[in-house]
Amino acid sequence: MKVLIMIKKIIPSLLIIAGVISFVFVACAPERREEATDLLSDKMIADDMEMSDQAVGEMITSVPNPVEMSVLLQRSNVVYSQELLNPTSNISNYNTNFERAINLGVYGTDLVYMNIYDRTVATLSYLRNVRNLAEDLRIGQFFDYETLNRLSESSRNVDSVLYITNRGFDSMTQYLINQGRSSIAVLIAYGTWIESIHIATNVKTMPPNKDLIHQRIGEQKIVLDNILLLMSNYRDDPRFDELFLDLLDLKKEFDKVTIQYIYAEPEVKEVNGARVVIDNSSSEVFITEEIIEGIAQQVEYIRNKIVE
Amino acid sequence: MINKIFYTIVLTTLMTFIYTFEVKAQCGDELTDVCHAKLGNARFIRSFPVQHTERSAGSPRVYKFEVILNRGTTYRIFSCNDKTKPGQVIISLYRGDQLIATTYDINTERHFPHIEYPVGMSGRYHLHFYFEGDKEGCAVGMLSTVN
C-alpha cells in the first residue's frame, strides 16, 4: 500500500521532468528558418491522385540516385567543377515546402558529387543545407548530420559518408510515401535528377570517355518518361503543372535520342554459390553533340528556375 | 481541474517526444546497416526495406520496385533478413515480363546469397520481393555496383 502511495506521489514529478526534458529538446533544436509560406497539402493532392502512394513508391526508385552518374564522371577523368553546384547561400530563397523539397534533392546531388571527388571537407555547408531543408520538411530525423559531420573530416570516410547520405534519402522517400506525402518525395527526386543531368551536361568531357558520358545522358530518356508519369499525378497544383510542362519541353529534346535494343535470352550460371547472369541482350544509344546541346539548354532553363 | 489540464499537456508533450524517437526506429534501418557491412568490394546504390505481415488467405504478396540499370555496369543484388521473424525473402529480377534471375531455386529449394548482373541492355527492370511461404518477415534488399 505504501509503495502504491509512493508511486502515486512520484508519477506527477516524473511527468513534469519528462515534460521539461521534451521542452528542452525542442527549445535546443537548431534555429529554424522561417515557416513555409505555402501549405503543400499532401492530403489535398492525394485525394485527386491517379496513382496510389504504393504505385508511386514502386516507381520512384527508378529515378537514379546521383552516385552512378558522379562515379562515371570521376572515372572518366572529368575535372571537378565546384562552380556547377548550387551555391549554399541560395538556401535563403527557398521559403515554401515546394521549393525546399526540390532543392533538398539538388543539394543532395551536389553533396554526392563532392564526396565522389573527395571534396569531403568542403561539403560541410552542403551538409548543413540538406539537414536544414530536411528539418523544414519534417524529415530531418532520417539525416544523420552528426555522424556525417564527423566523418566528413577525412576523405578516407567517403564510402561511409555516401552510404549514410543515400540511406538517409532512401528512408526519407519511404517515410514520405508511407505518410501519404508522396508529392514531396517526387519533388525531391525531381531536384536530384535535374541537378545530376545539369552537372553531366556541363562538365568538360574529353574523348574517349566523352561518348560514354553522352550515352549515359541519352539513356536518361527512359528516366524522364518515369518522372513525367510521377509528376503528372499532381498536375492539379499549378506549380507541379509548370514543372511538368517544362519536362515536356525537355522530352522534345530527348525524343531526338534513339535507343536500339537487341533482345536475346539471358543465361544464368552459378559462380561461388551466387547466381551470375550472362546478358545476351544489348542496347545502343545514338546521340549527337547537337542533341546533347539541346538537352543541356533545356535542363539549364529548368534548373535556373528551381534554384534561384 | 487545473491539475487535469496540466497533466494532459504534460502527457501530450511526452507522447510527442516518444513518437519523435519511435519513427527513427523503423524495421529497415538497423537491417540496412547490417546489410551494408556485407557489401565487400561493391558500392551501395539503393536499399529496399520490405516488411511483411503473414496473411491467412490469398496469393503471396509481392513487393515491387522499378530500377533503371545501365549497360556496362555490373550490379550485385542481395538481401538481409530480420532473424527474429520466420520469413525469408526471395528476390527476383525482371525485365518486362521476362525473369532474368532469382535468389531462390524452386526445384532444389535452395536460396542463393546474391545475383550478379553485368548489364548488356540499359533500361527498366523490376525487383520483386516476396517471403517464402508468405510468412511474416522483415528484410532489406540492396542494389550495389561491382567495380
Short mmCIF file of C-alpha atoms in Angstrom, two decimals:
data_model
loop_
_atom_site.label_atom_id
_atom_site.label_comp_id
_atom_site.label_asym_id
_atom_site.label_seq_id
_atom_site.Cartn_x
_atom_site.Cartn_y
_atom_site.Cartn_z
CA MET A 1 0.00 0.00 0.00
CA LYS A 2 2.81 2.37 0.99
CA VAL A 3 4.55 1.60 -2.27
CA LEU A 4 1.39 2.45 -4.23
CA ILE A 5 1.06 5.76 -2.45
CA MET A 6 4.72 6.48 -3.15
CA ILE A 7 4.31 5.66 -6.83
CA LYS A 8 1.24 7.92 -6.98
CA LYS A 9 3.32 10.71 -5.50
CA ILE A 10 6.25 10.14 -7.85
CA ILE A 11 4.25 9.95 -11.12
CA PRO A 12 3.36 13.67 -11.29
CA SER A 13 7.02 14.59 -10.66
CA LEU A 14 8.19 12.17 -13.38
CA LEU A 15 5.71 13.63 -15.83
CA ILE A 16 6.89 17.13 -15.07
CA ILE A 17 10.53 16.08 -15.54
CA ALA A 18 9.67 14.38 -18.85
CA GLY A 19 7.78 17.48 -19.95
CA VAL A 20 10.73 19.70 -19.07
CA ILE A 21 13.14 17.35 -20.95
CA SER A 22 10.88 17.41 -24.02
CA PHE A 23 10.70 21.19 -23.84
CA VAL A 24 14.49 21.46 -23.56
CA PHE A 25 14.91 19.18 -26.60
CA VAL A 26 12.54 21.28 -28.64
CA ALA A 27 13.99 24.56 -27.43
CA CYS A 28 17.58 23.46 -28.05
CA ALA A 29 16.88 22.29 -31.59
CA PRO A 30 18.87 24.19 -34.23
CA GLU A 31 17.36 27.54 -35.02
CA ARG A 32 14.72 27.06 -37.65
CA ARG A 33 14.40 29.26 -40.65
CA GLU A 34 11.12 30.94 -41.32
CA GLU A 35 7.97 28.85 -41.70
CA ALA A 36 6.95 27.72 -45.15
CA THR A 37 4.78 30.25 -46.91
CA ASP A 38 2.84 27.56 -48.74
CA LEU A 39 0.66 24.80 -47.46
CA LEU A 40 1.81 21.97 -49.67
CA SER A 41 -1.08 19.87 -48.53
CA ASP A 42 -0.19 16.33 -49.38
CA LYS A 43 -3.55 15.02 -48.33
CA MET A 44 -5.35 17.50 -50.56
CA ILE A 45 -3.28 16.44 -53.53
CA ALA A 46 -3.56 12.78 -52.59
CA ASP A 47 -7.34 12.86 -52.86
CA ASP A 48 -7.22 13.54 -56.59
CA MET A 49 -4.33 11.23 -57.28
CA GLU A 50 -4.44 8.84 -60.17
CA MET A 51 -1.53 6.77 -58.90
CA SER A 52 -1.73 5.30 -55.43
CA ASP A 53 1.06 6.01 -52.95
CA GLN A 54 2.05 2.38 -53.36
CA ALA A 55 2.42 2.82 -57.12
CA VAL A 56 4.49 5.97 -56.57
CA GLY A 57 6.67 4.02 -54.13
CA GLU A 58 7.23 1.29 -56.70
CA MET A 59 8.20 3.75 -59.43
CA ILE A 60 10.15 6.44 -57.60
CA THR A 61 13.06 4.03 -57.11
CA SER A 62 13.62 4.21 -60.87
CA VAL A 63 14.83 7.80 -60.53
CA PRO A 64 18.56 7.18 -60.20
CA ASN A 65 20.38 8.48 -57.20
CA PRO A 66 23.36 10.60 -58.24
CA VAL A 67 26.04 8.10 -57.26
CA GLU A 68 26.25 6.24 -60.57
CA MET A 69 26.48 9.40 -62.71
CA SER A 70 29.06 11.01 -60.41
CA VAL A 71 31.17 7.84 -60.36
CA LEU A 72 31.04 7.69 -64.15
CA LEU A 73 32.27 11.29 -64.41
CA GLN A 74 35.04 10.75 -61.89
CA ARG A 75 36.24 7.50 -63.50
CA SER A 76 36.17 9.20 -66.90
CA ASN A 77 38.76 11.67 -65.57
CA VAL A 78 36.34 14.58 -65.84
CA VAL A 79 37.65 17.55 -63.88
CA TYR A 80 35.70 18.54 -60.75
CA SER A 81 33.70 21.76 -61.20
CA GLN A 82 32.59 23.45 -58.00
CA GLU A 83 31.05 26.34 -59.98
CA LEU A 84 28.40 23.99 -61.35
CA LEU A 85 26.92 23.38 -57.92
CA ASN A 86 24.06 25.30 -56.34
CA PRO A 87 25.64 27.95 -54.05
CA THR A 88 24.79 27.22 -50.42
CA SER A 89 23.71 30.85 -49.92
CA ASN A 90 20.71 30.18 -52.19
CA ILE A 91 19.00 28.36 -49.31
CA SER A 92 17.58 31.67 -48.11
CA ASN A 93 15.49 31.81 -51.32
CA TYR A 94 13.58 28.66 -50.50
CA ASN A 95 10.60 29.71 -48.44
CA THR A 96 7.98 27.21 -49.50
CA ASN A 97 7.90 23.46 -48.92
CA PHE A 98 7.68 23.08 -52.68
CA GLU A 99 11.00 24.89 -53.20
CA ARG A 100 12.57 23.23 -50.20
CA ALA A 101 11.74 19.72 -51.40
CA ILE A 102 13.18 20.30 -54.89
CA ASN A 103 16.34 21.90 -53.54
CA LEU A 104 16.80 19.20 -50.95
CA GLY A 105 17.24 16.94 -53.97
CA VAL A 106 19.54 19.47 -55.67
CA TYR A 107 21.82 19.86 -52.64
CA GLY A 108 21.74 16.09 -52.07
CA THR A 109 23.14 15.55 -55.57
CA ASP A 110 25.79 18.23 -55.02
CA LEU A 111 26.78 16.51 -51.78
CA VAL A 112 27.24 13.15 -53.50
CA TYR A 113 29.17 14.73 -56.39
CA MET A 114 31.55 16.47 -53.96
CA ASN A 115 32.11 13.28 -52.00
CA ILE A 116 32.82 11.17 -55.07
CA TYR A 117 35.54 13.71 -55.89
CA ASP A 118 36.91 13.53 -52.34
CA ARG A 119 35.87 17.10 -51.50
CA THR A 120 34.61 15.86 -48.14
CA VAL A 121 35.83 18.77 -46.02
CA ALA A 122 34.20 21.30 -48.36
CA THR A 123 30.85 19.51 -48.01
CA LEU A 124 30.06 20.83 -44.52
CA SER A 125 27.97 23.78 -45.69
CA TYR A 126 26.09 21.49 -48.09
CA LEU A 127 25.51 19.01 -45.27
CA ARG A 128 24.05 21.83 -43.19
CA ASN A 129 21.72 22.85 -46.01
CA VAL A 130 20.49 19.30 -46.52
CA ARG A 131 19.85 18.98 -42.78
CA ASN A 132 18.03 22.33 -42.60
CA LEU A 133 15.81 21.62 -45.60
CA ALA A 134 15.06 18.11 -44.34
CA GLU A 135 14.13 19.51 -40.93
CA ASP A 136 11.90 22.14 -42.50
CA LEU A 137 10.10 19.32 -44.29
CA ARG A 138 9.85 17.32 -41.04
CA ILE A 139 12.07 14.51 -42.30
CA GLY A 140 15.27 15.61 -40.58
CA GLN A 141 15.25 12.50 -38.37
CA PHE A 142 16.45 10.42 -41.32
CA PHE A 143 19.53 12.53 -41.98
CA ASP A 144 22.33 11.64 -39.58
CA TYR A 145 24.01 15.04 -39.60
CA GLU A 146 26.19 14.50 -36.54
CA THR A 147 27.78 11.31 -37.91
CA LEU A 148 28.19 12.79 -41.39
CA ASN A 149 29.72 15.93 -39.96
CA ARG A 150 32.27 13.84 -38.05
CA LEU A 151 33.04 11.51 -40.96
CA SER A 152 33.46 14.41 -43.38
CA GLU A 153 36.60 15.47 -41.54
CA SER A 154 38.56 12.90 -43.51
CA SER A 155 38.43 11.85 -47.16
CA ARG A 156 39.13 8.26 -46.02
CA ASN A 157 35.49 8.03 -44.96
CA VAL A 158 33.99 8.77 -48.38
CA ASP A 159 32.26 5.40 -48.73
CA SER A 160 30.65 5.68 -45.30
CA VAL A 161 29.56 9.26 -46.00
CA LEU A 162 27.99 8.22 -49.30
CA TYR A 163 26.28 5.26 -47.69
CA ILE A 164 24.79 7.29 -44.82
CA THR A 165 23.69 10.04 -47.21
CA ASN A 166 21.99 7.66 -49.63
CA ARG A 167 20.44 5.58 -46.87
CA GLY A 168 19.03 8.80 -45.44
CA PHE A 169 17.47 9.78 -48.76
CA ASP A 170 16.03 6.26 -49.21
CA SER A 171 14.49 6.37 -45.73
CA MET A 172 13.09 9.88 -46.29
CA THR A 173 11.44 8.76 -49.52
CA GLN A 174 9.92 5.67 -47.99
CA TYR A 175 8.69 7.56 -44.93
CA LEU A 176 7.11 10.32 -47.03
CA ILE A 177 5.28 7.76 -49.15
CA ASN A 178 4.10 5.79 -46.12
CA GLN A 179 2.81 9.03 -44.58
CA GLY A 180 0.83 9.97 -47.69
CA ARG A 181 3.29 12.77 -48.54
CA SER A 182 4.42 11.30 -51.81
CA SER A 183 4.28 14.67 -53.62
CA ILE A 184 7.26 15.81 -51.54
CA ALA A 185 9.14 12.59 -52.31
CA VAL A 186 8.54 13.16 -56.02
CA LEU A 187 9.82 16.76 -55.81
CA ILE A 188 12.99 15.59 -54.05
CA ALA A 189 13.54 13.00 -56.81
CA TYR A 190 12.91 15.68 -59.45
CA GLY A 191 15.55 18.01 -57.97
CA THR A 192 18.01 15.16 -57.59
CA TRP A 193 17.68 14.15 -61.22
CA ILE A 194 17.76 17.66 -62.75
CA GLU A 195 20.92 18.53 -60.81
CA SER A 196 22.55 15.28 -61.89
CA ILE A 197 21.84 15.96 -65.59
CA HIS A 198 22.85 19.60 -65.16
CA ILE A 199 26.29 18.50 -63.92
CA ALA A 200 26.69 15.78 -66.56
CA THR A 201 25.80 18.10 -69.46
CA ASN A 202 28.04 20.93 -68.27
CA VAL A 203 31.30 19.25 -67.29
CA LYS A 204 34.17 19.34 -69.76
CA THR A 205 34.47 15.92 -71.35
CA MET A 206 37.29 14.58 -73.49
CA PRO A 207 37.49 11.57 -75.82
CA PRO A 208 37.40 8.61 -75.44
CA ASN A 209 35.18 8.88 -72.33
CA LYS A 210 33.09 11.64 -73.83
CA ASP A 211 30.98 9.10 -75.76
CA LEU A 212 30.38 7.04 -72.66
CA ILE A 213 29.07 10.07 -70.77
CA HIS A 214 26.94 11.17 -73.72
CA GLN A 215 25.46 7.68 -73.93
CA ARG A 216 24.58 7.79 -70.25
CA ILE A 217 22.91 11.17 -70.77
CA GLY A 218 20.96 9.70 -73.69
CA GLU A 219 19.78 6.82 -71.51
CA GLN A 220 18.09 9.35 -69.23
CA LYS A 221 15.33 9.38 -71.83
CA ILE A 222 13.95 6.30 -70.05
CA VAL A 223 14.11 8.01 -66.65
CA LEU A 224 12.41 11.12 -67.99
CA ASP A 225 9.35 9.12 -69.05
CA ASN A 226 9.02 7.83 -65.49
CA ILE A 227 9.46 11.28 -63.93
CA LEU A 228 6.78 12.64 -66.25
CA LEU A 229 4.43 9.92 -65.10
CA LEU A 230 5.17 10.64 -61.45
CA MET A 231 4.76 14.39 -61.91
CA SER A 232 1.52 14.03 -63.85
CA ASN A 233 -0.04 12.78 -60.65
CA TYR A 234 0.00 16.21 -59.06
CA ARG A 235 -0.81 18.47 -62.00
CA ASP A 236 -3.85 19.88 -60.23
CA ASP A 237 -1.33 22.01 -58.38
CA PRO A 238 -0.23 24.77 -60.84
CA ARG A 239 3.36 24.62 -59.57
CA PHE A 240 3.58 20.91 -60.43
CA ASP A 241 1.91 21.62 -63.74
CA GLU A 242 4.58 24.19 -64.60
CA LEU A 243 7.37 21.71 -63.84
CA PHE A 244 5.54 19.08 -65.84
CA LEU A 245 5.28 21.36 -68.90
CA ASP A 246 8.98 22.20 -68.63
CA LEU A 247 9.71 18.49 -68.63
CA LEU A 248 7.58 18.04 -71.73
CA ASP A 249 9.84 20.55 -73.49
CA LEU A 250 12.83 18.55 -72.30
CA LYS A 251 11.18 15.42 -73.63
CA LYS A 252 11.13 17.01 -77.12
CA GLU A 253 14.94 17.13 -76.93
CA PHE A 254 15.23 13.59 -75.57
CA ASP A 255 12.89 12.32 -78.29
CA LYS A 256 15.75 13.00 -80.73
CA VAL A 257 17.78 10.31 -78.96
CA THR A 258 17.46 6.83 -80.45
CA ILE A 259 17.96 3.73 -78.33
CA GLN A 260 18.23 0.47 -80.23
CA TYR A 261 17.53 -2.79 -78.39
CA ILE A 262 18.53 -6.32 -79.35
CA TYR A 263 16.77 -8.94 -77.27
CA ALA A 264 18.16 -12.40 -76.51
CA GLU A 265 17.58 -14.97 -73.76
CA PRO A 266 19.83 -14.45 -70.74
CA GLU A 267 21.80 -17.32 -69.25
CA VAL A 268 22.31 -17.87 -65.56
CA LYS A 269 25.19 -19.80 -64.07
CA GLU A 270 26.39 -20.47 -60.55
CA VAL A 271 29.70 -18.94 -59.54
CA ASN A 272 30.97 -19.41 -55.97
CA GLY A 273 27.44 -20.14 -54.78
CA ALA A 274 25.93 -16.99 -56.30
CA ARG A 275 23.84 -16.52 -59.40
CA VAL A 276 25.64 -14.76 -62.22
CA VAL A 277 23.65 -13.62 -65.24
CA ILE A 278 25.06 -13.53 -68.75
CA ASP A 279 23.06 -10.85 -70.50
CA ASN A 280 22.89 -11.68 -74.18
CA SER A 281 20.69 -8.65 -74.88
CA SER A 282 22.18 -5.29 -75.73
CA SER A 283 21.27 -1.67 -76.23
CA GLU A 284 22.91 1.14 -78.12
CA VAL A 285 22.31 4.86 -77.78
CA PHE A 286 22.52 7.19 -80.78
CA ILE A 287 23.07 10.77 -79.72
CA THR A 288 24.85 13.72 -81.35
CA GLU A 289 26.61 16.82 -79.99
CA GLU A 290 23.63 18.90 -81.14
CA ILE A 291 21.18 16.75 -79.20
CA ILE A 292 23.37 17.00 -76.08
CA GLU A 293 23.42 20.77 -76.53
CA GLY A 294 19.61 20.90 -76.83
CA ILE A 295 19.19 18.78 -73.69
CA ALA A 296 21.74 20.90 -71.82
CA GLN A 297 19.94 24.14 -72.71
CA GLN A 298 16.52 22.92 -71.58
CA VAL A 299 17.96 21.41 -68.38
CA GLU A 300 19.68 24.74 -67.71
CA TYR A 301 16.38 26.58 -68.14
CA ILE A 302 14.61 24.27 -65.67
CA ARG A 303 17.49 24.24 -63.22
CA ASN A 304 17.78 28.04 -63.13
CA LYS A 305 14.08 28.23 -62.37
CA ILE A 306 14.26 25.85 -59.44
CA VAL A 307 17.45 27.01 -57.73
CA GLU A 308 17.02 30.78 -57.96
CA MET B 1 -9.49 20.76 -12.93
CA ILE B 2 -6.27 22.75 -13.38
CA ASN B 3 -4.34 19.64 -12.38
CA LYS B 4 -6.13 17.65 -15.10
CA ILE B 5 -5.30 20.22 -17.77
CA PHE B 6 -1.72 20.35 -16.58
CA TYR B 7 -1.28 16.56 -16.75
CA THR B 8 -2.96 16.43 -20.17
CA ILE B 9 -0.45 18.98 -21.50
CA VAL B 10 2.49 17.13 -19.94
CA LEU B 11 1.27 13.77 -21.28
CA THR B 12 0.73 15.17 -24.79
CA THR B 13 4.25 16.63 -24.77
CA LEU B 14 5.61 13.31 -23.53
CA MET B 15 3.80 11.33 -26.24
CA THR B 16 5.08 13.70 -28.93
CA PHE B 17 8.57 13.23 -27.54
CA ILE B 18 8.28 9.43 -27.59
CA TYR B 19 6.78 9.44 -31.10
CA THR B 20 9.64 11.55 -32.48
CA PHE B 21 12.08 8.89 -31.39
CA GLU B 22 9.89 5.97 -32.41
CA VAL B 23 9.78 6.97 -36.09
CA LYS B 24 13.55 6.63 -36.20
CA ALA B 25 13.44 3.00 -35.16
CA GLN B 26 11.99 1.56 -38.34
CA CYS B 27 12.46 -2.10 -39.11
CA GLY B 28 14.66 -1.37 -42.11
CA ASP B 29 17.22 0.99 -40.55
CA GLU B 30 19.25 -1.44 -38.46
CA LEU B 31 18.98 -4.14 -41.10
CA THR B 32 20.24 -1.78 -43.78
CA ASP B 33 23.36 -1.19 -41.70
CA VAL B 34 23.83 -4.94 -41.25
CA CYS B 35 23.43 -5.42 -44.98
CA HIS B 36 25.85 -2.59 -45.73
CA ALA B 37 28.54 -4.46 -43.84
CA LYS B 38 28.12 -7.31 -46.34
CA LEU B 39 28.87 -5.12 -49.35
CA GLY B 40 32.52 -6.06 -49.60
CA ASN B 41 34.01 -4.52 -52.72
CA ALA B 42 30.62 -3.40 -54.03
CA ARG B 43 29.32 0.18 -53.92
CA PHE B 44 25.96 0.88 -52.30
CA ILE B 45 23.34 2.31 -54.64
CA ARG B 46 19.92 1.83 -53.06
CA SER B 47 18.14 -0.04 -50.28
CA PHE B 48 14.67 -1.56 -50.40
CA PRO B 49 13.22 -2.22 -46.95
CA VAL B 50 10.30 -4.64 -47.03
CA GLN B 51 8.08 -5.51 -44.09
CA HIS B 52 5.51 -8.25 -44.45
CA THR B 53 2.73 -9.49 -42.22
CA GLU B 54 1.54 -13.06 -42.66
CA ARG B 55 -1.87 -13.32 -44.28
CA SER B 56 -4.41 -16.07 -43.82
CA ALA B 57 -5.59 -16.31 -47.43
CA GLY B 58 -4.76 -15.27 -50.99
CA SER B 59 -1.63 -15.49 -53.08
CA PRO B 60 1.66 -14.34 -51.52
CA ARG B 61 2.14 -10.57 -51.54
CA VAL B 62 4.86 -9.37 -53.89
CA TYR B 63 6.61 -6.04 -53.22
CA LYS B 64 7.78 -4.47 -56.47
CA PHE B 65 10.28 -1.74 -57.21
CA GLU B 66 11.36 -0.37 -60.55
CA VAL B 67 15.02 0.40 -61.19
CA ILE B 68 16.96 1.66 -64.19
CA LEU B 69 20.05 -0.44 -64.81
CA ASN B 70 22.82 0.83 -67.05
CA ARG B 71 24.67 -1.06 -69.76
CA GLY B 72 28.33 -1.67 -68.94
CA THR B 73 27.71 -1.77 -65.18
CA THR B 74 27.77 -4.93 -63.08
CA TYR B 75 25.13 -4.90 -60.36
CA ARG B 76 25.03 -7.07 -57.28
CA ILE B 77 21.62 -7.62 -55.73
CA PHE B 78 21.23 -9.24 -52.33
CA SER B 79 19.20 -9.08 -49.15
CA CYS B 80 19.34 -9.43 -45.38
CA ASN B 81 16.58 -10.89 -43.23
CA ASP B 82 15.47 -9.96 -39.76
CA LYS B 83 16.38 -13.18 -37.91
CA THR B 84 13.67 -12.64 -35.31
CA LYS B 85 10.98 -13.15 -37.96
CA PRO B 86 10.26 -16.50 -39.66
CA GLY B 87 10.02 -15.23 -43.24
CA GLN B 88 12.97 -15.41 -45.60
CA VAL B 89 12.86 -13.02 -48.53
CA ILE B 90 13.27 -14.07 -52.17
CA ILE B 91 14.32 -11.53 -54.80
CA SER B 92 13.53 -11.89 -58.48
CA LEU B 93 14.84 -9.60 -61.19
CA TYR B 94 12.59 -8.95 -64.19
CA ARG B 95 12.99 -7.09 -67.47
CA GLY B 96 9.42 -6.50 -68.57
CA ASP B 97 7.74 -9.89 -68.11
CA GLN B 98 10.99 -11.78 -68.53
CA LEU B 99 12.51 -13.29 -65.41
CA ILE B 100 16.24 -12.62 -65.53
CA ALA B 101 17.30 -14.27 -62.27
CA THR B 102 16.07 -15.12 -58.79
CA THR B 103 17.73 -15.80 -55.46
CA TYR B 104 15.67 -18.98 -54.98
CA ASP B 105 15.61 -22.20 -56.98
CA ILE B 106 12.15 -23.68 -56.66
CA ASN B 107 13.29 -27.13 -57.87
CA THR B 108 16.11 -27.57 -55.41
CA GLU B 109 14.51 -25.29 -52.77
CA ARG B 110 17.84 -23.54 -52.48
CA HIS B 111 18.50 -19.89 -51.62
CA PHE B 112 21.37 -18.03 -53.30
CA PRO B 113 23.21 -15.23 -51.50
CA HIS B 114 23.15 -12.78 -54.39
CA ILE B 115 22.55 -12.11 -58.06
CA GLU B 116 25.38 -10.63 -60.07
CA TYR B 117 24.30 -8.97 -63.28
CA PRO B 118 26.63 -7.39 -65.84
CA VAL B 119 24.05 -5.40 -67.79
CA GLY B 120 24.11 -5.56 -71.57
CA MET B 121 20.85 -3.71 -72.08
CA SER B 122 20.11 -0.41 -70.36
CA GLY B 123 16.53 0.06 -69.33
CA ARG B 124 13.73 -0.55 -66.88
CA TYR B 125 13.96 -3.57 -64.61
CA HIS B 126 11.82 -4.67 -61.72
CA LEU B 127 12.83 -6.14 -58.40
CA HIS B 128 10.19 -8.39 -56.88
CA PHE B 129 10.41 -9.25 -53.20
CA TYR B 130 8.29 -11.91 -51.54
CA PHE B 131 8.63 -14.05 -48.45
CA GLU B 132 8.95 -17.82 -48.70
CA GLY B 133 5.66 -19.39 -47.65
CA ASP B 134 4.19 -15.90 -47.26
CA LYS B 135 5.48 -15.93 -43.68
CA GLU B 136 5.83 -12.77 -41.62
CA GLY B 137 9.16 -11.14 -42.30
CA CYS B 138 11.30 -8.07 -42.49
CA ALA B 139 14.12 -7.71 -44.98
CA VAL B 140 16.25 -5.19 -46.80
CA GLY B 141 17.20 -5.62 -50.42
CA MET B 142 20.39 -3.97 -51.61
CA LEU B 143 21.29 -2.77 -55.07
CA SER B 144 25.01 -2.23 -55.47
CA THR B 145 27.58 -1.98 -58.22
CA VAL B 146 30.76 -4.00 -58.53
CA ASN B 147 33.93 -2.44 -59.90
#
